[in-house]
mmCIF file of C-alpha atoms and ligand atoms in Angstrom:
data_model
loop_
_atom_site.group_PDB
_atom_site.id
_atom_site.type_symbol
_atom_site.label_atom_id
_atom_site.label_comp_id
_atom_site.label_asym_id
_atom_site.label_seq_id
_atom_site.Cartn_x
_atom_site.Cartn_y
_atom_site.Cartn_z
ATOM 1 C CA MET A 538 52.606 162.411 156.173
ATOM 2 C CA LEU A 539 53.092 158.717 155.871
ATOM 3 C CA LEU A 540 52.282 157.043 152.743
ATOM 4 C CA SER A 541 52.301 153.186 152.942
ATOM 5 C CA VAL A 542 53.229 151.126 149.941
ATOM 6 C CA ILE A 543 52.028 147.683 149.881
ATOM 7 C CA VAL A 544 53.753 145.231 147.668
ATOM 8 C CA PRO A 545 52.821 141.699 147.169
ATOM 9 C CA CYS A 546 55.571 139.498 145.979
ATOM 10 C CA TYR A 547 55.524 135.978 144.628
ATOM 11 C CA ASN A 548 58.819 135.003 143.212
ATOM 12 C CA GLU A 549 60.146 138.402 142.607
ATOM 13 C CA GLU A 550 63.953 138.197 143.417
ATOM 14 C CA GLU A 551 64.894 140.014 140.152
ATOM 15 C CA SER A 552 62.138 142.701 140.251
ATOM 16 C CA ILE A 553 62.211 143.770 143.906
ATOM 17 C CA PRO A 554 65.522 145.761 143.306
ATOM 18 C CA LEU A 555 64.466 147.193 140.160
ATOM 19 C CA PHE A 556 61.011 148.299 141.690
ATOM 20 C CA PHE A 557 62.716 149.922 144.570
ATOM 21 C CA LYS A 558 65.295 151.949 142.653
ATOM 22 C CA GLU A 559 62.306 153.318 140.510
ATOM 23 C CA MET A 560 60.637 154.066 143.891
ATOM 24 C CA GLU A 561 63.543 155.896 145.360
ATOM 25 C CA LYS A 562 63.213 158.107 142.430
ATOM 26 C CA ILE A 563 59.556 158.844 143.487
ATOM 27 C CA GLN A 564 60.513 159.280 147.285
ATOM 28 C CA ALA A 565 62.949 162.079 146.033
ATOM 29 C CA LYS A 566 60.220 163.851 144.299
ATOM 30 C CA LEU A 567 57.656 163.554 147.236
ATOM 31 C CA LEU A 568 60.239 164.527 149.842
ATOM 32 C CA GLY A 569 58.915 167.193 152.487
ATOM 33 C CA ARG A 570 55.469 166.155 151.903
ATOM 34 C CA TYR A 571 55.319 162.345 152.024
ATOM 35 C CA GLN A 572 57.545 159.711 153.623
ATOM 36 C CA LEU A 573 57.225 156.234 151.990
ATOM 37 C CA ASP A 574 56.675 153.198 154.227
ATOM 38 C CA TYR A 575 57.193 150.153 152.238
ATOM 39 C CA LEU A 576 55.611 147.014 153.379
ATOM 40 C CA PHE A 577 56.434 144.073 151.277
ATOM 41 C CA VAL A 578 54.356 140.870 151.579
ATOM 42 C CA ASN A 579 56.430 137.716 150.501
ATOM 43 C CA ASP A 580 53.629 135.304 149.551
ATOM 44 C CA GLY A 581 55.366 132.058 150.172
ATOM 45 C CA SER A 582 57.887 132.730 147.377
ATOM 46 C CA LYS A 583 60.110 129.514 146.388
ATOM 47 C CA ASP A 584 62.966 131.645 145.222
ATOM 48 C CA LYS A 585 65.348 134.079 147.150
ATOM 49 C CA THR A 586 62.641 136.751 147.623
ATOM 50 C CA LEU A 587 62.778 136.479 151.394
ATOM 51 C CA ASP A 588 66.593 136.955 151.443
ATOM 52 C CA VAL A 589 66.271 140.008 149.272
ATOM 53 C CA LEU A 590 63.684 141.606 151.603
ATOM 54 C CA ARG A 591 65.618 140.881 154.723
ATOM 55 C CA GLN A 592 68.776 142.742 153.182
ATOM 56 C CA LEU A 593 66.631 145.515 152.036
ATOM 57 C CA SER A 594 65.020 146.211 155.136
ATOM 58 C CA GLN A 595 68.168 146.022 157.104
ATOM 59 C CA SER A 596 69.771 148.558 154.890
ATOM 60 C CA HIS A 597 66.699 150.935 154.450
ATOM 61 C CA SER A 598 64.670 151.914 157.752
ATOM 62 C CA ALA A 599 61.604 152.649 155.352
ATOM 63 C CA VAL A 600 61.406 149.017 154.273
ATOM 64 C CA ASN A 601 59.363 146.409 156.151
ATOM 65 C CA TYR A 602 58.284 142.999 155.268
ATOM 66 C CA LEU A 603 55.833 140.049 155.909
ATOM 67 C CA SER A 604 56.503 136.868 155.150
ATOM 68 C CA PHE A 605 53.759 134.112 154.988
ATOM 69 C CA SER A 606 54.007 130.609 155.812
ATOM 70 C CA ARG A 607 53.230 129.372 152.227
ATOM 71 C CA ASN A 608 51.592 130.799 149.107
ATOM 72 C CA PHE A 609 48.168 132.045 150.022
ATOM 73 C CA GLY A 610 47.533 134.180 146.871
ATOM 74 C CA LYS A 611 47.692 137.866 146.040
ATOM 75 C CA GLU A 612 44.400 138.475 147.391
ATOM 76 C CA ALA A 613 45.513 137.378 150.873
ATOM 77 C CA ALA A 614 48.733 139.290 150.490
ATOM 78 C CA LEU A 615 46.695 142.466 149.817
ATOM 79 C CA TYR A 616 44.519 141.934 152.677
ATOM 80 C CA ALA A 617 47.471 141.553 155.022
ATOM 81 C CA GLY A 618 49.387 144.526 153.660
ATOM 82 C CA LEU A 619 46.173 146.647 154.439
ATOM 83 C CA ARG A 620 45.835 145.376 157.897
ATOM 84 C CA GLU A 621 49.459 146.316 158.629
ATOM 85 C CA ALA A 622 49.696 149.577 156.775
ATOM 86 C CA ARG A 623 50.111 152.575 158.818
ATOM 87 C CA GLY A 624 49.996 155.441 156.564
ATOM 88 C CA ASP A 625 47.662 158.242 156.104
ATOM 89 C CA LEU A 626 47.523 157.274 152.564
ATOM 90 C CA VAL A 627 47.921 153.699 151.311
ATOM 91 C CA THR A 628 48.897 152.448 148.001
ATOM 92 C CA VAL A 629 48.752 148.813 146.655
ATOM 93 C CA MET A 630 51.536 148.163 143.748
ATOM 94 C CA ASP A 631 52.897 145.336 141.764
ATOM 95 C CA VAL A 632 56.542 144.665 142.062
ATOM 96 C CA ASP A 633 56.882 144.031 138.407
ATOM 97 C CA LEU A 634 56.732 147.601 137.471
ATOM 98 C CA GLN A 635 53.407 147.059 135.379
ATOM 99 C CA ASP A 636 52.019 149.783 137.805
ATOM 100 C CA PRO A 637 54.220 152.593 136.738
ATOM 101 C CA PRO A 638 55.531 154.376 139.819
ATOM 102 C CA GLU A 639 55.295 157.594 138.031
ATOM 103 C CA LEU A 640 51.643 157.440 138.276
ATOM 104 C CA LEU A 641 52.036 157.553 141.994
ATOM 105 C CA LEU A 642 53.087 161.201 141.672
ATOM 106 C CA GLU A 643 49.977 162.156 139.635
ATOM 107 C CA MET A 644 47.672 160.102 142.014
ATOM 108 C CA VAL A 645 49.006 161.981 145.104
ATOM 109 C CA GLN A 646 48.482 165.394 143.224
ATOM 110 C CA LEU A 647 44.961 164.414 142.467
ATOM 111 C CA LEU A 648 44.193 163.559 145.980
ATOM 112 C CA GLU A 649 45.858 166.862 147.089
ATOM 113 C CA ALA A 650 43.731 168.840 144.820
ATOM 114 C CA ASN A 651 40.504 167.175 145.457
ATOM 115 C CA ALA A 652 39.467 167.270 149.032
ATOM 116 C CA ASP A 653 36.415 165.377 148.736
ATOM 117 C CA LEU A 654 38.137 162.410 146.481
ATOM 118 C CA ASP A 655 38.680 159.311 148.590
ATOM 119 C CA CYS A 656 40.697 157.187 146.114
ATOM 120 C CA VAL A 657 42.539 157.364 142.746
ATOM 121 C CA GLY A 658 42.728 154.140 140.761
ATOM 122 C CA CYS A 659 44.212 153.565 137.394
ATOM 123 C CA ARG A 660 43.116 151.525 134.416
ATOM 124 C CA ARG A 661 44.908 150.187 131.457
ATOM 125 C CA THR A 662 43.493 151.519 128.152
ATOM 126 C CA SER A 663 45.313 149.090 126.063
ATOM 127 C CA ARG A 664 46.271 145.363 126.822
ATOM 128 C CA ASP A 665 49.325 145.388 124.416
ATOM 129 C CA GLY A 666 51.409 142.421 124.991
ATOM 130 C CA GLU A 667 48.658 140.047 125.905
ATOM 131 C CA PRO A 668 47.189 137.317 123.659
ATOM 132 C CA PRO A 669 44.253 138.711 121.738
ATOM 133 C CA ILE A 670 42.042 135.858 123.129
ATOM 134 C CA ARG A 671 42.672 136.732 126.634
ATOM 135 C CA SER A 672 41.783 140.335 125.940
ATOM 136 C CA PHE A 673 38.627 139.174 124.310
ATOM 137 C CA PHE A 674 37.423 137.011 127.216
ATOM 138 C CA ALA A 675 38.512 139.729 129.787
ATOM 139 C CA LYS A 676 35.997 142.108 127.856
ATOM 140 C CA GLN A 677 33.353 139.609 128.007
ATOM 141 C CA PHE A 678 33.934 138.979 131.582
ATOM 142 C CA TYR A 679 33.467 142.728 132.561
ATOM 143 C CA ASN A 680 30.300 142.787 130.457
ATOM 144 C CA LEU A 681 28.842 139.996 132.070
ATOM 145 C CA ILE A 682 29.655 140.669 135.524
ATOM 146 C CA ASN A 683 28.471 144.383 135.333
ATOM 147 C CA ARG A 684 25.226 143.078 134.089
ATOM 148 C CA ILE A 685 24.693 140.439 136.705
ATOM 149 C CA SER A 686 25.993 142.314 139.963
ATOM 150 C CA ASN A 687 25.276 145.476 141.808
ATOM 151 C CA VAL A 688 28.861 146.532 142.125
ATOM 152 C CA GLU A 689 30.480 148.390 139.244
ATOM 153 C CA MET A 690 33.644 146.624 137.845
ATOM 154 C CA VAL A 691 35.739 148.988 135.707
ATOM 155 C CA ASP A 692 37.211 147.211 132.749
ATOM 156 C CA GLY A 693 41.001 147.223 132.893
ATOM 157 C CA ALA A 694 40.985 148.794 136.425
ATOM 158 C CA ARG A 695 44.083 147.440 138.426
ATOM 159 C CA ASP A 696 44.686 146.849 141.958
ATOM 160 C CA PHE A 697 47.235 149.718 141.782
ATOM 161 C CA ARG A 698 45.460 152.656 143.931
ATOM 162 C CA LEU A 699 45.817 155.286 146.437
ATOM 163 C CA MET A 700 43.514 155.471 149.178
ATOM 164 C CA ARG A 701 42.910 157.647 151.978
ATOM 165 C CA ARG A 702 42.751 156.113 155.398
ATOM 166 C CA HIS A 703 39.152 155.985 156.064
ATOM 167 C CA MET A 704 38.693 153.909 152.903
ATOM 168 C CA VAL A 705 41.256 151.470 153.866
ATOM 169 C CA ASP A 706 39.543 151.136 157.380
ATOM 170 C CA ALA A 707 36.130 150.475 155.510
ATOM 171 C CA ILE A 708 37.585 147.903 153.211
ATOM 172 C CA LEU A 709 39.058 146.259 156.540
ATOM 173 C CA GLU A 710 35.653 146.057 157.903
ATOM 174 C CA VAL A 711 35.086 143.631 154.881
ATOM 175 C CA THR A 712 36.302 140.439 156.788
ATOM 176 C CA GLU A 713 34.989 137.669 154.356
ATOM 177 C CA TYR A 714 37.194 134.843 153.602
ATOM 178 C CA ASN A 715 36.604 134.598 149.952
ATOM 179 C CA ARG A 716 38.244 137.919 149.019
ATOM 180 C CA PHE A 717 37.836 139.392 145.407
ATOM 181 C CA SER A 718 39.437 142.652 145.985
ATOM 182 C CA LYS A 719 38.293 144.203 142.502
ATOM 183 C CA GLY A 720 34.706 143.802 143.836
ATOM 184 C CA ILE A 721 35.378 145.028 147.418
ATOM 185 C CA PHE A 722 37.146 148.154 146.328
ATOM 186 C CA SER A 723 33.988 149.016 144.485
ATOM 187 C CA TRP A 724 31.538 147.498 146.915
ATOM 188 C CA VAL A 725 32.691 149.957 149.829
ATOM 189 C CA GLY A 726 31.675 152.870 147.624
ATOM 190 C CA PHE A 727 33.665 156.172 148.243
ATOM 191 C CA LYS A 728 34.459 158.546 145.440
ATOM 192 C CA THR A 729 37.119 157.065 143.055
ATOM 193 C CA GLU A 730 38.690 158.497 140.061
ATOM 194 C CA TYR A 731 40.687 156.500 137.232
ATOM 195 C CA LEU A 732 43.911 157.567 135.642
ATOM 196 C CA GLU A 733 44.326 156.017 132.364
ATOM 197 C CA TYR A 734 47.634 154.532 130.969
ATOM 198 C CA LYS A 735 48.831 152.019 128.442
ATOM 199 C CA ASN A 736 49.628 148.665 129.382
ATOM 200 C CA ILE A 737 53.417 147.847 130.241
ATOM 201 C CA GLU A 738 54.853 144.402 130.200
ATOM 202 C CA ARG A 739 56.738 143.174 133.502
ATOM 203 C CA VAL A 740 60.451 143.921 133.991
ATOM 204 C CA ALA A 741 61.458 140.578 135.102
ATOM 205 C CA GLY A 742 60.212 137.268 136.022
ATOM 206 C CA GLU A 743 57.060 135.748 135.124
ATOM 207 C CA THR A 744 53.332 136.318 135.519
ATOM 208 C CA SER A 745 51.795 133.708 137.670
ATOM 209 C CA TRP A 746 48.640 133.804 135.676
ATOM 210 C CA ASN A 747 47.419 131.435 132.824
ATOM 211 C CA PHE A 748 44.347 131.279 131.063
ATOM 212 C CA TRP A 749 42.715 128.402 133.208
ATOM 213 C CA SER A 750 43.756 130.495 136.574
ATOM 214 C CA LEU A 751 42.238 133.438 135.024
ATOM 215 C CA PHE A 752 39.133 131.776 134.245
ATOM 216 C CA LYS A 753 38.787 130.346 137.679
ATOM 217 C CA TYR A 754 39.395 133.988 139.040
ATOM 218 C CA SER A 755 36.478 135.380 137.122
ATOM 219 C CA VAL A 756 34.179 132.664 138.236
ATOM 220 C CA GLU A 757 35.143 133.685 141.849
ATOM 221 C CA GLY A 758 34.301 137.124 140.882
ATOM 222 C CA ILE A 759 30.859 136.342 139.791
ATOM 223 C CA VAL A 760 30.006 133.793 142.624
ATOM 224 C CA ASN A 761 31.434 136.536 145.078
ATOM 225 C CA PHE A 762 29.344 139.338 143.691
ATOM 226 C CA SER A 763 26.199 137.955 142.071
ATOM 227 C CA GLU A 764 23.404 135.970 142.934
ATOM 228 C CA VAL A 765 22.090 135.724 139.477
ATOM 229 C CA PRO A 766 23.521 132.301 138.567
ATOM 230 C CA LEU A 767 21.551 130.916 141.430
ATOM 231 C CA SER A 768 18.243 131.778 139.668
ATOM 232 C CA ILE A 769 19.100 130.246 136.373
ATOM 233 C CA ALA A 770 17.593 126.836 137.590
ATOM 234 C CA THR A 771 14.396 128.444 138.485
ATOM 235 C CA PHE A 772 14.170 130.279 135.118
ATOM 236 C CA ALA A 773 15.190 127.302 133.108
ATOM 237 C CA GLY A 774 12.691 125.130 134.876
ATOM 238 C CA LEU A 775 9.946 127.536 134.375
ATOM 239 C CA PHE A 776 10.681 127.816 130.946
ATOM 240 C CA PHE A 777 10.808 123.966 130.124
ATOM 241 C CA CYS A 778 7.611 123.755 132.224
ATOM 242 C CA LEU A 779 5.865 126.060 129.738
ATOM 243 C CA VAL A 780 7.517 124.348 126.616
ATOM 244 C CA ALA A 781 6.203 121.016 127.963
ATOM 245 C CA PHE A 782 2.887 122.207 128.676
ATOM 246 C CA ALA A 783 2.435 123.649 124.946
ATOM 247 C CA GLY A 784 4.053 120.387 123.645
ATOM 248 C CA GLY A 785 1.532 118.454 125.582
ATOM 249 C CA ILE A 786 -1.558 120.266 124.278
ATOM 250 C CA LEU A 787 0.158 119.906 120.518
ATOM 251 C CA ILE A 788 0.281 116.116 120.974
ATOM 252 C CA ILE A 789 -3.243 115.874 122.095
ATOM 253 C CA PHE A 790 -4.529 117.628 119.184
ATOM 254 C CA LYS A 791 -2.082 115.797 116.722
ATOM 255 C CA THR A 792 -3.187 112.437 118.037
ATOM 256 C CA LEU A 793 -6.781 113.258 117.557
ATOM 257 C CA ALA A 794 -6.376 114.535 114.106
ATOM 258 C CA PHE A 795 -4.033 112.164 112.791
ATOM 259 C CA GLY A 796 -3.878 109.198 114.951
ATOM 260 C CA ASP A 797 -0.917 107.768 116.834
ATOM 261 C CA PRO A 798 2.046 106.447 114.886
ATOM 262 C CA VAL A 799 5.077 105.674 117.196
ATOM 263 C CA ALA A 800 7.963 107.805 116.051
ATOM 264 C CA GLY A 801 10.575 110.074 117.601
ATOM 265 C CA TRP A 802 12.782 108.162 120.132
ATOM 266 C CA PRO A 803 15.914 110.046 118.970
ATOM 267 C CA SER A 804 14.274 113.474 119.772
ATOM 268 C CA MET A 805 13.070 111.834 123.246
ATOM 269 C CA THR A 806 16.840 110.956 124.091
ATOM 270 C CA VAL A 807 17.803 114.352 123.065
ATOM 271 C CA ILE A 808 15.606 115.992 125.549
ATOM 272 C CA VAL A 809 16.195 113.519 128.090
ATOM 273 C CA LEU A 810 20.043 114.300 127.952
ATOM 274 C CA PHE A 811 19.640 117.988 127.697
ATOM 275 C CA LEU A 812 17.393 118.067 130.861
ATOM 276 C CA GLY A 813 19.702 115.761 132.678
ATOM 277 C CA GLY A 814 22.490 118.030 131.804
ATOM 278 C CA LEU A 815 20.725 121.237 132.699
ATOM 279 C CA GLN A 816 19.841 119.726 136.132
ATOM 280 C CA LEU A 817 23.574 118.758 136.726
ATOM 281 C CA LEU A 818 24.550 122.280 135.582
ATOM 282 C CA SER A 819 22.051 123.800 138.337
ATOM 283 C CA LEU A 820 23.458 121.476 140.868
ATOM 284 C CA GLY A 821 26.897 122.287 140.166
ATOM 285 C CA ILE A 822 26.231 125.947 140.391
ATOM 286 C CA ILE A 823 24.441 125.509 143.749
ATOM 287 C CA GLY A 824 27.251 123.590 144.789
ATOM 288 C CA LYS A 825 29.634 126.365 144.085
ATOM 289 C CA TYR A 826 27.764 128.684 146.206
ATOM 290 C CA LEU A 827 27.622 126.077 148.923
ATOM 291 C CA GLY A 828 31.419 125.643 148.809
ATOM 292 C CA LYS A 829 31.667 129.263 149.484
ATOM 293 C CA VAL A 830 29.458 129.104 152.427
ATOM 294 C CA PHE A 831 31.263 126.076 153.631
ATOM 295 C CA MET A 832 34.641 128.079 153.625
ATOM 296 C CA GLU A 833 33.018 130.979 155.163
ATOM 297 C CA THR A 834 31.607 129.193 158.082
ATOM 298 C CA LYS A 835 34.894 127.406 158.814
ATOM 299 C CA LYS A 836 36.369 131.076 159.663
ATOM 300 C CA ARG A 837 39.908 130.036 158.775
ATOM 301 C CA PRO A 838 42.458 132.968 158.869
ATOM 302 C CA VAL A 839 42.981 134.537 155.327
ATOM 303 C CA TYR A 840 46.891 134.073 155.699
ATOM 304 C CA LEU A 841 49.536 133.164 158.498
ATOM 305 C CA VAL A 842 52.540 135.211 158.755
ATOM 306 C CA LYS A 843 55.781 133.206 159.508
ATOM 307 C CA GLU A 844 58.279 136.331 159.895
ATOM 308 C CA ARG A 845 57.884 140.039 160.086
ATOM 309 C CA SER A 846 60.440 142.841 160.462
ATOM 310 C CA ARG A 847 58.275 144.836 162.618
ATOM 311 C CA ALA A 848 55.769 144.301 165.409
ATOM 312 C CA GLN A 849 52.171 143.845 164.264
ATOM 313 C CA LYS A 850 50.081 146.862 164.013
HETATM 314 N N1 UDP B 2310 51.401 137.682 143.403
HETATM 315 C C1 UDP B 2310 51.480 137.379 144.901
HETATM 316 N N2 UDP B 2310 51.061 136.008 145.129
HETATM 317 C C2 UDP B 2310 50.527 135.029 143.990
HETATM 318 C C3 UDP B 2310 50.607 135.833 142.685
HETATM 319 C C4 UDP B 2310 51.123 136.939 142.593
HETATM 320 O O1 UDP B 2310 51.559 137.964 145.829
HETATM 321 O O2 UDP B 2310 50.285 133.939 144.338
HETATM 322 C C5 UDP B 2310 52.001 139.219 143.246
HETATM 323 C C6 UDP B 2310 53.184 139.382 142.309
HETATM 324 O O3 UDP B 2310 54.490 139.107 142.844
HETATM 325 C C7 UDP B 2310 52.972 140.623 141.654
HETATM 326 C C8 UDP B 2310 51.536 140.897 141.629
HETATM 327 O O4 UDP B 2310 50.959 139.952 142.566
HETATM 328 O O5 UDP B 2310 53.573 141.664 142.681
HETATM 329 C C9 UDP B 2310 50.869 140.649 140.255
HETATM 330 O O6 UDP B 2310 51.203 139.322 139.926
HETATM 331 P P1 UDP B 2310 51.338 139.196 138.271
HETATM 332 O O7 UDP B 2310 52.447 140.155 137.628
HETATM 333 O O8 UDP B 2310 51.748 137.636 138.135
HETATM 334 O O9 UDP B 2310 50.240 139.367 137.827
HETATM 335 P P2 UDP B 2310 49.549 140.263 136.377
HETATM 336 O O10 UDP B 2310 50.369 141.414 136.365
HETATM 337 O O11 UDP B 2310 50.161 139.336 135.262
HETATM 338 O O12 UDP B 2310 48.140 140.224 136.434
HETATM 339 MG MG1 MG B 2311 52.303 141.612 136.496
#
């Protein structure tokens, strides 16, 4: 059987040979049962990634690649890989060896042993090597999104997973432009089990994430998979109407009992500022969703391919 390995690469000239060497050991162990079919997706790298891929693909018939016309992001690379993968089983792996190749063997065994299992994912139980503040916010993000969205997002789950063909086809039916794969994997359903492992640091190169990009990524997740922020304005509005009503009654009684000395302009300013802020915030939230609708209605392609080593599937 064919096992497609999708590998998104962005500036990974150093990691690719190391990754491939590790994977050859895995291929040796899978021999007779699975033939690995590599599909590297060069996501507009600025270094020699494409040259490395060209060479690798020439010397190994199992290796193929796609190269984008520019950097479209990992989500786009993943989608491109899934669309072009030909395997009966499909896996998605980072090239920096943070997704340990040995786990792939365990994943294959688990799928072989359980006929009704559709997918094996893996999740990090530790976040060693990561700034504590980042781990803290990551945890808060998972708490929040699981509370306000219908799909379950597993804390620490990576994109590294092994899926059966029918699950891949289901994911491909989700054709939205704003792709948040962690959400889509869970939204399509199917039976998934998670293997656990300890975090491993990158072998070479640098991560393309910083705090700000992670923050934006989590906002994407929320906006793509929850409508709860949209109701914040409604609830806040309702709440302040009630407060205003109660305040009005209080003022009437106070005036009747104690007369009407003029006081309280600082509190008035604070209230005006607060409500103004709240209105802008609500507008901003609506704007964010509107922006998503805008991009979605344009129906632009998620990625563009400039070069490929084999014909489109
Ligand atoms: N990646 C990509 N496009 C991008 C950024 C990253 O294809 O715009 C790839 C990258 O080459 C790697 C994987 O996505 O194989 C994960 O990236 P990274 O290691 O930077 O993320 P982290 O492991 O820190 O979450
Ligand atoms: Mg990484």
